[in-house]
Amino acid sequence: MIQGKTLDAWLASHPLIRELQALRETTWFNPAIAPVATALADVGLDAGDVAQASARLQRFAPYIAKVFPQTAAAGGIIESPLVVVDKLRQRLLEEAGLSSGGSLWLKLDSELPISGSIKARGGIHEVFKHAEDLALQAGLVRIGDDYSVLDSEEARRFFGQYKVAVGSTGNLGLSIGIMSAKLGFQATVHMSSDARQWKKDRLRASGVTVIEYDSDYSVAVEQGRKQAESDPMCYFVDDENSPHLFLGYAVAAERLARQFEQAGVAVDAEHPLFVYLPCGVGGGPGGVAFGLKLVFGDAVHCVFAEPTHSPCMLLGVYTGLHEQISVQELGIDNITAADGLAVGRPSGFVGKAMQRLIDGYYTVDDDTLFRLLAMLNELETLRLEPSALAGVPGMLRVLRDGTYLQRIGASAARLERATHLVWATGGSMVPEPVFAAYLEQGRSLL
């Protein structure tokens, strides 16, 4: 039974679900999207909240520059490159039999310092929020101080009284674990069965306790939450419901706007921006999309991408059930090579907050991810992990859907002036032998 109905009766009113159950690559553009002026109120956060997160990351920049010397040249600001991928664009359009529909760019969060994924922004911001609250209360720092003073034995001893825990499929665990341990916290990451061994090894080498489970992401999160609830000294980073993670991710938008400005890329009603965001539980892509809507308004169109075996956010928004339904209830196994996206139940916070702001959702097969991984490496010499390729098919899904394009007023002329942006969420830290295996598998599918 689902929401008081038999499964067959429920599926009769939600026909797209049969496509998901069959593990077919599926696309759905949400007819309920609304203008920013109306829909931003759903979120319960605003530009002022994002500004506070941005200011906090700036306050910690001297500390970051000191303890992670690779960030010193950027002044301790954790940011990623923006690159045009025209060879990839041409290949995709040729294979699809489509003419040009604008330019194609990659936002290389795979290159973010410290933890090498989109999670570096949100995860590190939440750790900083907790550390700053404790340090201000204890008088270790004051607002306006040089926070590099927190790189001291005194500060590490202070933070060492406290614990930080998180449940993760891998990338969030890396960002939370590495930064928490660096500050001196006792850090524990509860890892689901799909997490890669090298990510566990990296955490342990950084002084983080890793607890492994034979179950999926939801169980890892549940166990992490239980640990924190039973220990008043333990702070739990809740990937499913955290506004601090969400706001840390949102800071990316203002930085992207500056990068586009420097590159001479216009974003407005006549130059629409389409952004394709790989989605697991929803916090990372939801936060980025929120920030993008604040900066670019109705000129930006955000689309979430999920594996065919883990379409939790599409399922939650399409049915309106959000976190009350999981893919497993429909017989979908939640087993995918895209480990960062292997989530069976979506964030109710993100689904409800962003349901009128996200234009669409689509699913992508694992073989497609590996094929695109090899194609991108061949054409652009870039290295991404499988999860990070989920956004690449987005441009074709948009250009092929005439009904959606008509609904948003995307004429042929506007599409020629459009910018398509794939958010490449991770990959630079993948060990060489692991990436070589990915590449071999992808090449066999080209």
Coordinates of C-alpha atoms in Angstrom, one line a residue:
M1 CA 0.0 0.0 0.0
I2 CA 1.2 3.5 -0.8
Q3 CA -0.7 6.4 0.7
G4 CA -3.8 4.3 1.2
K5 CA -3.9 2.9 -2.3
T6 CA -2.8 -0.4 -3.8
L7 CA 0.3 -0.1 -6.0
D8 CA -1.6 -0.8 -9.2
A9 CA -4.2 1.9 -8.4
W10 CA -1.5 4.4 -7.5
L11 CA 0.5 3.7 -10.7
A12 CA -2.6 4.2 -12.8
S13 CA -2.6 7.8 -11.9
H14 CA 1.2 8.2 -12.2
P15 CA 2.1 6.5 -15.6
L16 CA 5.6 7.8 -15.8
I17 CA 6.5 5.6 -12.8
R18 CA 6.3 2.5 -15.1
E19 CA 9.2 4.0 -17.1
L20 CA 11.2 4.3 -13.9
Q21 CA 10.4 0.8 -12.8
A22 CA 11.6 -0.5 -16.2
L23 CA 14.9 1.3 -15.6
R24 CA 14.5 3.2 -18.9
E25 CA 16.1 6.6 -19.3
T26 CA 13.3 9.0 -18.6
T27 CA 12.7 12.8 -18.8
W28 CA 10.1 14.8 -17.0
F29 CA 9.7 18.6 -17.2
N30 CA 7.6 19.8 -14.3
P31 CA 4.5 21.8 -15.5
A32 CA 4.1 23.3 -12.0
I33 CA 7.2 25.5 -12.2
A34 CA 6.5 29.1 -11.2
P35 CA 8.3 32.5 -11.6
V36 CA 11.0 33.3 -9.1
A37 CA 8.9 36.2 -7.7
T38 CA 6.4 33.6 -6.5
A39 CA 8.3 30.4 -5.9
L40 CA 11.3 31.7 -3.9
A41 CA 9.1 32.1 -0.9
D42 CA 8.7 28.3 -0.7
V43 CA 12.3 27.9 0.4
G44 CA 12.2 29.8 3.7
L45 CA 15.6 31.2 3.1
D46 CA 16.7 34.3 1.2
A47 CA 19.7 36.2 -0.3
G48 CA 20.6 37.5 3.2
D49 CA 21.1 34.0 4.4
V50 CA 23.4 33.2 1.4
A51 CA 25.3 36.4 2.0
Q52 CA 26.0 35.3 5.6
A53 CA 27.3 31.9 4.4
S54 CA 29.5 33.7 1.9
A55 CA 30.9 36.0 4.6
R56 CA 31.6 33.1 6.8
L57 CA 33.6 31.3 4.1
Q58 CA 35.5 34.6 3.6
R59 CA 36.3 34.8 7.4
F60 CA 37.7 31.3 7.3
A61 CA 39.8 32.0 4.2
P62 CA 43.0 32.9 6.1
Y63 CA 42.7 29.6 8.0
I64 CA 42.1 27.6 4.8
A65 CA 45.1 29.3 3.1
K66 CA 47.3 28.4 6.0
V67 CA 46.3 24.7 6.6
F68 CA 45.7 23.9 3.0
P69 CA 48.6 25.6 1.1
Q70 CA 47.2 24.6 -2.3
T71 CA 44.5 27.2 -1.7
A72 CA 46.9 30.0 -0.8
A73 CA 47.1 31.4 -4.3
A74 CA 43.3 31.9 -4.3
G75 CA 43.5 33.5 -0.8
G76 CA 41.9 30.5 0.9
I77 CA 38.7 30.7 -1.3
I78 CA 37.5 27.2 -2.3
E79 CA 36.4 27.6 -5.9
S80 CA 36.5 25.7 -9.2
P81 CA 37.2 26.5 -12.8
L82 CA 34.6 27.1 -15.5
V83 CA 35.6 25.8 -19.0
V84 CA 33.9 25.7 -22.4
V85 CA 33.7 22.1 -23.9
D86 CA 33.0 22.8 -27.6
K87 CA 34.4 19.4 -28.8
L88 CA 32.0 17.6 -26.5
R89 CA 29.1 19.8 -27.6
Q90 CA 29.8 19.1 -31.3
R91 CA 30.0 15.3 -30.7
L92 CA 26.8 15.2 -28.7
L93 CA 24.9 17.2 -31.3
E94 CA 26.2 15.1 -34.1
E95 CA 25.2 11.9 -32.4
A96 CA 21.8 13.2 -31.7
G97 CA 21.3 14.6 -35.2
L98 CA 20.6 18.1 -33.8
S99 CA 21.8 21.5 -35.0
S100 CA 23.5 23.9 -32.6
G101 CA 21.5 25.0 -29.6
G102 CA 24.0 27.3 -27.8
S103 CA 27.3 26.8 -26.1
L104 CA 28.3 24.1 -23.6
W105 CA 30.3 24.7 -20.5
L106 CA 31.5 22.6 -17.5
K107 CA 31.7 23.9 -13.9
L108 CA 34.5 21.8 -12.7
D109 CA 33.6 21.2 -9.0
S110 CA 35.7 18.0 -9.6
E111 CA 38.7 20.4 -9.1
L112 CA 37.6 22.0 -5.9
P113 CA 40.4 22.0 -3.3
I114 CA 40.5 19.8 -0.2
S115 CA 37.8 17.2 -1.1
G116 CA 37.5 17.4 -4.9
S117 CA 33.7 17.5 -5.2
I118 CA 30.7 19.8 -5.0
K119 CA 30.4 18.8 -1.4
A120 CA 33.5 20.9 -0.5
R121 CA 31.4 24.1 -0.4
G122 CA 28.4 22.9 1.6
G123 CA 30.1 20.4 3.8
I124 CA 33.0 22.7 4.7
H125 CA 30.6 25.6 5.3
E126 CA 28.6 23.6 7.8
V127 CA 31.7 22.5 9.7
F128 CA 32.9 26.1 9.8
K129 CA 29.4 27.2 11.1
H130 CA 29.6 24.8 13.9
A131 CA 33.3 25.6 14.7
E132 CA 32.6 29.3 14.6
D133 CA 29.7 29.1 17.0
L134 CA 31.8 27.1 19.5
A135 CA 34.9 29.3 19.1
L136 CA 32.9 32.6 19.5
Q137 CA 31.1 31.3 22.6
A138 CA 34.5 30.2 24.1
G139 CA 36.2 33.5 23.2
L140 CA 38.8 31.8 20.9
V141 CA 37.9 34.3 18.2
R142 CA 35.8 37.4 17.6
I143 CA 34.1 38.5 14.4
G144 CA 36.8 40.5 12.5
D145 CA 39.7 38.5 13.8
D146 CA 42.2 36.6 11.6
Y147 CA 40.8 33.1 11.8
S148 CA 44.2 31.6 11.0
V149 CA 44.7 31.7 14.8
L150 CA 42.5 28.6 14.9
D151 CA 45.5 26.7 13.5
S152 CA 46.9 26.2 17.0
E153 CA 47.3 23.5 19.6
E154 CA 45.0 25.4 21.9
A155 CA 42.2 25.5 19.3
R156 CA 42.7 21.8 18.4
R157 CA 42.5 20.8 22.0
F158 CA 39.3 22.8 22.4
F159 CA 37.6 21.4 19.3
G160 CA 38.9 17.9 20.3
Q161 CA 36.3 17.8 23.1
Y162 CA 33.6 17.7 20.5
K163 CA 32.5 15.2 17.8
V164 CA 31.2 15.7 14.3
A165 CA 29.3 12.9 12.5
V166 CA 27.8 12.5 9.1
G167 CA 26.2 9.7 6.9
S168 CA 27.5 9.6 3.4
T169 CA 27.9 7.7 0.1
G170 CA 31.4 9.2 -0.1
N171 CA 31.9 12.8 -1.2
L172 CA 30.1 14.6 1.6
G173 CA 31.9 12.3 4.1
L174 CA 35.3 13.4 2.6
S175 CA 34.5 17.1 2.9
I176 CA 33.0 16.9 6.5
G177 CA 35.6 14.4 7.7
I178 CA 38.8 16.0 6.3
M179 CA 37.8 19.5 7.5
S180 CA 36.5 18.4 10.9
A181 CA 39.7 16.4 11.6
K182 CA 41.9 19.3 10.5
L183 CA 40.2 21.6 13.0
G184 CA 40.7 19.0 15.7
F185 CA 37.1 17.6 16.0
Q186 CA 36.6 13.8 16.6
A187 CA 35.1 13.0 13.2
T188 CA 33.1 10.0 12.3
V189 CA 31.7 9.2 8.9
H190 CA 29.0 6.5 8.5
M191 CA 29.5 5.1 5.0
S192 CA 26.9 3.2 3.0
S193 CA 27.7 0.0 1.1
D194 CA 28.1 1.8 -2.3
A195 CA 30.9 4.1 -1.0
R196 CA 34.2 3.6 -2.8
Q197 CA 37.1 2.0 -0.8
W198 CA 39.5 4.7 -1.8
K199 CA 37.3 7.3 -0.2
K200 CA 37.2 5.3 3.1
D201 CA 41.0 4.9 2.9
R202 CA 41.5 8.7 2.4
L203 CA 39.3 9.5 5.4
R204 CA 41.1 7.1 7.7
A205 CA 44.4 8.5 6.5
S206 CA 43.1 12.0 7.6
G207 CA 42.3 10.7 11.1
V208 CA 38.6 10.1 10.6
T209 CA 36.7 7.2 12.1
V210 CA 34.9 5.4 9.3
I211 CA 32.0 3.1 10.1
E212 CA 30.8 0.9 7.3
Y213 CA 27.4 -0.6 6.6
D214 CA 26.1 -3.3 4.3
S215 CA 23.0 -1.2 3.7
D216 CA 22.4 2.0 1.6
Y217 CA 22.7 5.7 2.2
S218 CA 19.5 6.0 4.3
V219 CA 20.7 3.5 6.9
A220 CA 24.1 5.3 7.2
V221 CA 22.4 8.6 7.8
E222 CA 20.0 7.0 10.3
Q223 CA 22.9 5.5 12.3
G224 CA 24.8 8.7 12.2
R225 CA 21.8 10.6 13.5
K226 CA 21.3 8.1 16.3
Q227 CA 24.9 8.5 17.4
A228 CA 24.5 12.2 17.7
E229 CA 21.2 12.1 19.5
S230 CA 22.8 9.9 22.2
D231 CA 25.8 12.1 22.7
P232 CA 25.4 15.8 23.7
M233 CA 29.0 16.5 22.5
C234 CA 28.3 15.2 19.0
Y235 CA 27.1 17.4 16.1
F236 CA 25.3 15.6 13.2
V237 CA 25.5 17.0 9.7
D238 CA 22.2 16.1 8.3
D239 CA 22.5 15.9 4.5
E240 CA 18.7 15.4 4.2
N241 CA 17.6 18.5 6.0
S242 CA 20.5 20.9 6.7
P243 CA 20.0 24.6 5.8
H244 CA 23.7 25.2 6.5
L245 CA 24.8 22.7 3.8
F246 CA 22.2 24.2 1.5
L247 CA 23.4 27.7 1.9
G248 CA 27.1 26.7 1.5
Y249 CA 26.2 25.2 -1.9
A250 CA 24.2 28.3 -2.8
V251 CA 27.3 30.5 -2.5
A252 CA 28.5 28.9 -5.8
A253 CA 26.1 31.0 -7.8
E254 CA 27.5 34.4 -7.1
R255 CA 31.0 33.1 -7.9
L256 CA 29.7 31.6 -11.2
A257 CA 28.1 34.9 -12.1
R258 CA 31.6 36.6 -11.8
Q259 CA 33.1 33.8 -13.9
F260 CA 30.5 34.2 -16.7
E261 CA 31.0 38.0 -16.6
Q262 CA 34.8 37.6 -17.0
A263 CA 34.2 35.2 -19.9
G264 CA 31.8 37.6 -21.6
V265 CA 28.8 35.3 -21.2
A266 CA 25.4 37.1 -20.9
V267 CA 22.6 35.5 -18.9
D268 CA 19.2 37.2 -19.3
A269 CA 15.8 36.6 -21.0
E270 CA 17.3 36.7 -24.5
H271 CA 20.3 34.6 -23.4
P272 CA 18.9 31.8 -21.2
L273 CA 21.1 29.6 -19.0
F274 CA 20.3 25.9 -18.6
V275 CA 22.1 24.1 -15.7
Y276 CA 22.3 20.4 -15.3
L277 CA 22.9 19.1 -11.8
P278 CA 23.6 15.5 -10.7
C279 CA 21.3 14.7 -7.8
G280 CA 21.6 12.3 -4.9
V281 CA 19.6 13.2 -1.8
G282 CA 19.2 16.7 -3.3
G283 CA 21.1 19.1 -0.9
G284 CA 24.0 19.9 -3.3
P285 CA 22.0 20.5 -6.5
G286 CA 19.1 22.1 -4.5
G287 CA 21.4 24.6 -2.8
V288 CA 23.2 25.5 -6.1
A289 CA 19.9 25.9 -7.9
F290 CA 18.6 28.2 -5.1
G291 CA 21.6 30.4 -5.4
L292 CA 21.3 30.4 -9.2
K293 CA 17.7 31.5 -9.0
L294 CA 18.6 34.3 -6.6
V295 CA 21.3 35.6 -9.0
F296 CA 19.8 35.0 -12.4
G297 CA 16.1 34.9 -11.7
D298 CA 13.9 33.4 -14.4
A299 CA 16.7 33.5 -17.0
V300 CA 18.2 30.3 -15.5
H301 CA 16.6 26.9 -15.9
C302 CA 17.8 24.1 -13.5
V303 CA 17.4 20.4 -14.4
F304 CA 18.3 17.5 -12.0
A305 CA 20.0 14.3 -13.3
E306 CA 19.8 10.9 -11.5
P307 CA 20.8 7.3 -12.2
T308 CA 18.0 5.0 -13.6
H309 CA 18.5 2.9 -10.5
S310 CA 18.2 5.8 -8.1
P311 CA 15.6 8.3 -9.3
C312 CA 14.5 9.4 -5.9
M313 CA 14.0 13.1 -6.4
L314 CA 12.2 12.7 -9.6
L315 CA 10.0 10.2 -7.9
G316 CA 9.4 12.4 -4.9
V317 CA 8.5 15.5 -6.8
Y318 CA 6.5 13.8 -9.5
T319 CA 4.3 12.0 -7.0
G320 CA 4.2 14.8 -4.5
L321 CA 5.2 12.3 -1.8
H322 CA 8.7 13.6 -1.4
E323 CA 10.5 11.8 1.5
Q324 CA 7.5 9.6 2.1
I325 CA 8.4 7.4 -0.8
S326 CA 11.6 5.5 -1.8
V327 CA 12.7 3.9 -5.0
Q328 CA 12.9 0.5 -3.2
E329 CA 9.1 0.6 -2.6
L330 CA 8.7 0.4 -6.4
G331 CA 11.1 -2.4 -6.8
I332 CA 14.0 -0.2 -8.0
D333 CA 17.2 -1.5 -6.4
N334 CA 19.2 1.8 -5.9
I335 CA 22.4 0.0 -7.1
T336 CA 24.5 2.2 -9.4
A337 CA 28.1 2.9 -10.3
A338 CA 27.3 6.6 -9.7
D339 CA 28.0 6.1 -6.0
G340 CA 27.5 9.8 -5.1
L341 CA 23.9 9.6 -6.4
A342 CA 23.0 6.2 -4.9
V343 CA 20.1 7.5 -2.8
G344 CA 16.7 5.8 -2.5
R345 CA 14.8 8.4 -0.6
P346 CA 15.0 12.2 -1.4
S347 CA 15.3 15.1 1.0
G348 CA 11.9 16.3 1.8
F349 CA 13.3 19.7 2.7
V350 CA 14.8 20.2 -0.8
G351 CA 12.0 18.6 -2.7
K352 CA 9.3 20.8 -1.1
A353 CA 11.4 24.0 -1.1
M354 CA 12.5 23.7 -4.7
Q355 CA 9.6 21.9 -6.4
R356 CA 8.4 25.1 -8.2
L357 CA 12.0 26.2 -9.1
I358 CA 13.4 23.1 -10.8
D359 CA 12.4 22.9 -14.4
G360 CA 12.8 19.2 -14.9
Y361 CA 14.4 15.8 -14.0
Y362 CA 15.8 13.0 -16.0
T363 CA 17.5 9.6 -15.5
V364 CA 20.6 8.2 -17.1
D365 CA 21.9 4.7 -17.4
D366 CA 25.2 3.6 -15.9
D367 CA 26.5 2.5 -19.3
T368 CA 25.8 6.0 -20.6
L369 CA 27.8 7.5 -17.7
F370 CA 30.8 5.4 -18.5
R371 CA 30.6 6.1 -22.2
L372 CA 30.4 9.8 -21.6
L373 CA 33.3 9.5 -19.1
A374 CA 35.5 8.1 -21.9
M375 CA 34.2 10.5 -24.5
L376 CA 34.9 13.6 -22.3
N377 CA 38.4 12.3 -21.5
E378 CA 39.1 11.6 -25.2
L379 CA 37.8 15.0 -26.5
E380 CA 38.6 17.4 -23.6
T381 CA 41.2 15.4 -21.6
L382 CA 39.2 15.9 -18.4
R383 CA 38.7 13.4 -15.6
L384 CA 35.4 12.9 -13.9
E385 CA 33.9 10.2 -11.8
P386 CA 30.8 8.4 -13.1
S387 CA 28.4 10.5 -10.9
A388 CA 29.7 13.7 -12.4
L389 CA 28.8 12.8 -15.9
A390 CA 25.1 12.6 -15.2
G391 CA 24.6 16.3 -16.2
V392 CA 26.1 15.8 -19.7
P393 CA 23.0 14.4 -21.5
G394 CA 20.9 17.4 -20.1
M395 CA 21.4 19.6 -23.2
L396 CA 20.0 17.0 -25.5
R397 CA 17.1 16.2 -23.2
V398 CA 16.2 20.0 -23.3
L399 CA 16.7 20.5 -27.0
R400 CA 14.6 17.5 -27.9
D401 CA 11.5 18.5 -25.8
G402 CA 9.5 20.9 -27.9
T403 CA 6.6 21.1 -25.4
Y404 CA 8.9 22.2 -22.6
L405 CA 10.7 24.7 -24.8
Q406 CA 7.5 26.2 -26.0
R407 CA 6.2 26.5 -22.4
I408 CA 9.3 28.5 -21.3
G409 CA 9.3 30.6 -24.5
A410 CA 12.6 29.3 -25.7
S411 CA 12.5 30.2 -29.4
A412 CA 15.0 29.0 -31.9
A413 CA 16.8 32.3 -31.8
R414 CA 17.0 32.3 -28.0
L415 CA 18.3 28.7 -28.1
E416 CA 21.1 29.8 -30.4
R417 CA 22.1 32.4 -27.8
A418 CA 21.7 30.0 -24.9
T419 CA 24.4 28.7 -22.5
H420 CA 24.2 25.1 -21.3
L421 CA 26.2 24.3 -18.1
V422 CA 27.0 20.9 -16.8
W423 CA 27.9 20.8 -13.1
A424 CA 30.7 18.3 -12.9
T425 CA 30.5 17.3 -9.3
G426 CA 33.6 15.2 -8.6
G427 CA 36.5 13.2 -9.9
S428 CA 39.9 14.8 -9.4
M429 CA 40.7 12.7 -6.4
V430 CA 39.9 9.4 -8.0
P431 CA 43.1 7.2 -7.8
E432 CA 44.8 6.5 -11.1
P433 CA 44.1 2.7 -11.1
V434 CA 40.4 3.3 -10.4
F435 CA 40.1 6.0 -13.1
A436 CA 41.9 3.7 -15.6
A437 CA 39.3 1.0 -14.9
Y438 CA 36.5 3.6 -15.4
L439 CA 38.1 4.6 -18.7
E440 CA 38.5 1.1 -20.0
Q441 CA 34.9 0.4 -19.3
G442 CA 33.8 3.6 -21.0
R443 CA 35.9 3.0 -24.1
S444 CA 34.4 -0.5 -24.5
L445 CA 31.0 1.3 -24.9
L446 CA 32.1 4.1 -27.3

